[in-house]
CSV table of C-alpha atoms in Angstrom, one decimal:
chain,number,residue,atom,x,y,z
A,1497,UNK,CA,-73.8,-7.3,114.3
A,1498,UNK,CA,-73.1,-4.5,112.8
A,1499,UNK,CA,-73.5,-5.2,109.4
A,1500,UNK,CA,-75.6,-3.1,107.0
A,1501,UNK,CA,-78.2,-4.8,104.7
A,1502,UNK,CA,-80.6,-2.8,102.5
A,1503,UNK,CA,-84.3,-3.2,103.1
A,1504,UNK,CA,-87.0,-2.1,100.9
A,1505,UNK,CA,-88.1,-2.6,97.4
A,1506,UNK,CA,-85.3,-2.4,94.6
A,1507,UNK,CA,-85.1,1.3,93.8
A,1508,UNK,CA,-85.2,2.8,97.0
A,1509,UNK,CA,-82.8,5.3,97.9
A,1510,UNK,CA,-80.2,4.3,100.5
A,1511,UNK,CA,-80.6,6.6,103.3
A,1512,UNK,CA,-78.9,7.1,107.0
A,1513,UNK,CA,-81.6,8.9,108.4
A,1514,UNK,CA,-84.7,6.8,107.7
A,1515,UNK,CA,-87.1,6.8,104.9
A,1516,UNK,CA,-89.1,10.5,105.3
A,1517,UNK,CA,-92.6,9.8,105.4
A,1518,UNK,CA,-95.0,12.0,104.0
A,1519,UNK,CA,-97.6,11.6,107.4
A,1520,UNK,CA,-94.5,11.4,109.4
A,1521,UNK,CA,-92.2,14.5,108.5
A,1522,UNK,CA,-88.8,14.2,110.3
A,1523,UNK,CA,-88.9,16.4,113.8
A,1524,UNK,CA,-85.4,18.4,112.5
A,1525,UNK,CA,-87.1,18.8,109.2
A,1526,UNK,CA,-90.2,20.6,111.1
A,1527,UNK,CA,-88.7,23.6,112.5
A,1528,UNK,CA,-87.7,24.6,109.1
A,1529,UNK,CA,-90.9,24.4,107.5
A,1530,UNK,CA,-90.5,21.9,105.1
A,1531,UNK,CA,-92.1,21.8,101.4
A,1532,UNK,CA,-95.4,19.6,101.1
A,1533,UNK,CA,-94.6,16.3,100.1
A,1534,UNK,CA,-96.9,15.8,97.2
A,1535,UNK,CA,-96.1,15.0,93.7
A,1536,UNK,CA,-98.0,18.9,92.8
A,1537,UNK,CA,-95.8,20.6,95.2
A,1538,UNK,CA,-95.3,23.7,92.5
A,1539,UNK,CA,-94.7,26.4,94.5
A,1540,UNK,CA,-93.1,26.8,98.6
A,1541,UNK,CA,-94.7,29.4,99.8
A,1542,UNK,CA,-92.2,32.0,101.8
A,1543,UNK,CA,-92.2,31.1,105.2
A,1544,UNK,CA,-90.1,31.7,108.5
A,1545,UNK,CA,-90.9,29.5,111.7
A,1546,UNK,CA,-89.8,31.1,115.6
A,1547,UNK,CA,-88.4,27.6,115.7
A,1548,UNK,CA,-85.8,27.7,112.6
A,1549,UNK,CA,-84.3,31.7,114.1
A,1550,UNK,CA,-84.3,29.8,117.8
A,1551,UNK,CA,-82.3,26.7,115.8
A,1552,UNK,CA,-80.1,28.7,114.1
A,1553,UNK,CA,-79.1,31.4,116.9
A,1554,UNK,CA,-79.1,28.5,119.4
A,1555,UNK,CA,-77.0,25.3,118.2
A,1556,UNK,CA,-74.4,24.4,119.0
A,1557,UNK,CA,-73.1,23.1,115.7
A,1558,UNK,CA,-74.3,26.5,113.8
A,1559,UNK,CA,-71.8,28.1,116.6
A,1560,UNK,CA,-69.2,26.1,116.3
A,1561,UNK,CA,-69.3,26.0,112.2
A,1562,UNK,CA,-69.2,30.0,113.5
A,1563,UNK,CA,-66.2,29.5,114.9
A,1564,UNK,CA,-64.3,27.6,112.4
A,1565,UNK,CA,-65.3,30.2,109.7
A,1566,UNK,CA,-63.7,32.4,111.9
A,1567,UNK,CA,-60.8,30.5,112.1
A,1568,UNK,CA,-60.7,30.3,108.7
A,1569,UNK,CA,-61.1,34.2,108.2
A,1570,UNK,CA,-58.0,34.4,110.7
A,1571,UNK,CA,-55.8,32.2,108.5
A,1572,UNK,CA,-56.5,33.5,104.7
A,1573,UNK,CA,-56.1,37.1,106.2
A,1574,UNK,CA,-53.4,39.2,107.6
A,1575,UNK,CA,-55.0,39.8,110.7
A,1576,UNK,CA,-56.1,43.1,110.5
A,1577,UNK,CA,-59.5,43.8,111.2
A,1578,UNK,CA,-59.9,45.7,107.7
A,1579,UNK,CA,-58.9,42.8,105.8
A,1580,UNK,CA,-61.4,40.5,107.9
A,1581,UNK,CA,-64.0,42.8,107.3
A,1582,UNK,CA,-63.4,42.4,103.2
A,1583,UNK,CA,-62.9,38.7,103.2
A,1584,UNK,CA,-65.2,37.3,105.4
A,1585,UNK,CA,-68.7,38.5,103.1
A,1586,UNK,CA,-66.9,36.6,100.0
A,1587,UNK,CA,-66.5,34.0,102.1
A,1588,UNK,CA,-69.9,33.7,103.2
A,1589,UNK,CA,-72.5,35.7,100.4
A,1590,UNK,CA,-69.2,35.1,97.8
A,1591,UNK,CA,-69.8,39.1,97.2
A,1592,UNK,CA,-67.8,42.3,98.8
A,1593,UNK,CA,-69.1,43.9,101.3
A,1594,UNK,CA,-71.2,47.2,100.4
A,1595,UNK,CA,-69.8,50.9,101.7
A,1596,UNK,CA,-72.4,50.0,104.4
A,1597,UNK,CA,-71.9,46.5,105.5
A,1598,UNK,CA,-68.6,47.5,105.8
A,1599,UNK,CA,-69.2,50.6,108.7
A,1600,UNK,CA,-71.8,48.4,110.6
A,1601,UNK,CA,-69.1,45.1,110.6
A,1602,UNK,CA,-66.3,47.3,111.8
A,1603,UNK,CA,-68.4,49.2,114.0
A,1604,UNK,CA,-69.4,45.8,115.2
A,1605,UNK,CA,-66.0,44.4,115.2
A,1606,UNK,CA,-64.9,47.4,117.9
A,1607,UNK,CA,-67.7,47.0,120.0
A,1608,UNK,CA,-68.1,43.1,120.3
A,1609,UNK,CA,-64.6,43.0,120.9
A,1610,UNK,CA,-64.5,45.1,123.8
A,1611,UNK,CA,-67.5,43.3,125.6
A,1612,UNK,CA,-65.8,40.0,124.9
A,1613,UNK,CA,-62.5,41.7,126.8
A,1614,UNK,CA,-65.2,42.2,129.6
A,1615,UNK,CA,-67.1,39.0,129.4
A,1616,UNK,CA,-63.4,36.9,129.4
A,1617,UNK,CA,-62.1,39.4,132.3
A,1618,UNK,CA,-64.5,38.5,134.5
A,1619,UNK,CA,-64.7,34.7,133.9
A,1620,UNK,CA,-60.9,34.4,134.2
A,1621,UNK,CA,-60.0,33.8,130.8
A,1622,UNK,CA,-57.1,34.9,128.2
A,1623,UNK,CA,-58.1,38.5,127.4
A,1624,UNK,CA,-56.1,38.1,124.0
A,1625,UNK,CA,-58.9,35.9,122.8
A,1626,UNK,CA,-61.4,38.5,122.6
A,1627,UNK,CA,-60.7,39.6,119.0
A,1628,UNK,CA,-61.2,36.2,117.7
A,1629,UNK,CA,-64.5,35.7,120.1
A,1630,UNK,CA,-65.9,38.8,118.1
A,1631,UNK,CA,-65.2,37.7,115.0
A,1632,UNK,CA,-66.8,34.2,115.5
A,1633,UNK,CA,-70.0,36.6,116.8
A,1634,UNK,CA,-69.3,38.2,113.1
A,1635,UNK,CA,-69.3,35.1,111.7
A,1636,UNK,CA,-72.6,33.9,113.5
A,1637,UNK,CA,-74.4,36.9,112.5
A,1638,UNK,CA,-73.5,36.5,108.7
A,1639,UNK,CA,-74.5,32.9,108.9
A,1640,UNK,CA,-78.1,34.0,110.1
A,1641,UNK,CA,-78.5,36.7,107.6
A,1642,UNK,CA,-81.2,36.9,105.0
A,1643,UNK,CA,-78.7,37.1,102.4
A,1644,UNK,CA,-77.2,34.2,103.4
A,1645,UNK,CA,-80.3,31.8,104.1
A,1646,UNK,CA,-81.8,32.9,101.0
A,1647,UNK,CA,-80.9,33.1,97.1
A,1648,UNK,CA,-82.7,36.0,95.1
């Protein structure tokens, strides 16, 4: 019980998550289109699926890996919302922000923070974690971004 013994032919990879079958494809692996598994698979085609935006705005492990970049962004900064706003893109696109990215974050910033004031009001909750709340939104949005998901 318990114990782990390899099956297969010598030579086959060691996997946790099952051998991928090429007339099975992995459910997760559908909703983000996955290349054909052929041994001519030159070229991927570009190629977004409503199910991989709905995975990645919905999870609850992209959200929480939100919130811990936030946290991070927290700790290597000094707390001000102008240094957030130039540390968290080299954080996440490893690139400064642009003139523009910056207006639109801390335009963002402001106004995400005052809904979550609202939002935490009316549930009963710590008003003083509103800040952070935004930012974790922030973080969220960054980690859905095309410049993110994709490399030019």
């Amino acid at each position: 019980a318990g114990e782990v013994t390899r099956s297969g032919p010598p030579g086959t990879p060691r996997s946790t998550h099952g051998q991928p079958l090429a007339k099975r494809p992995q459910a997760p692996a559908k909703s983000f289109d996955p290349t054909a598994r052929t041994p001519n698979c030159i070229q991927r085609s570009e190629s977004i699926v409503p199910t991989q935006a709905l995975h990645l705005m919905n999870d609850a492990s992209v959200r929480a890996l939100a919130e811990k970049l936030a946290e991070r962004v927290l700790r290597e900064t000094d707390g001000l919302p102008a240094s957030q706003i130039k540390r968290l893109p080299w954080i996440v696109l490893n690139r400064p922000p642009t003139g523009d990215e910056e207006k639109v974050i801390s335009g963002s910033l402001e106004k995400l923070t005052l809904a979550w004031e609202q939002e935490l009001a009316t549930t009963g909750q710590e008003k003083s974690q509103a800040p952070r709340q935004a930012l974790a939104t922030i973080c969220h949005t960054l980690l859905n971004s095309a410049d993110f998901l994709y490399v030019d």
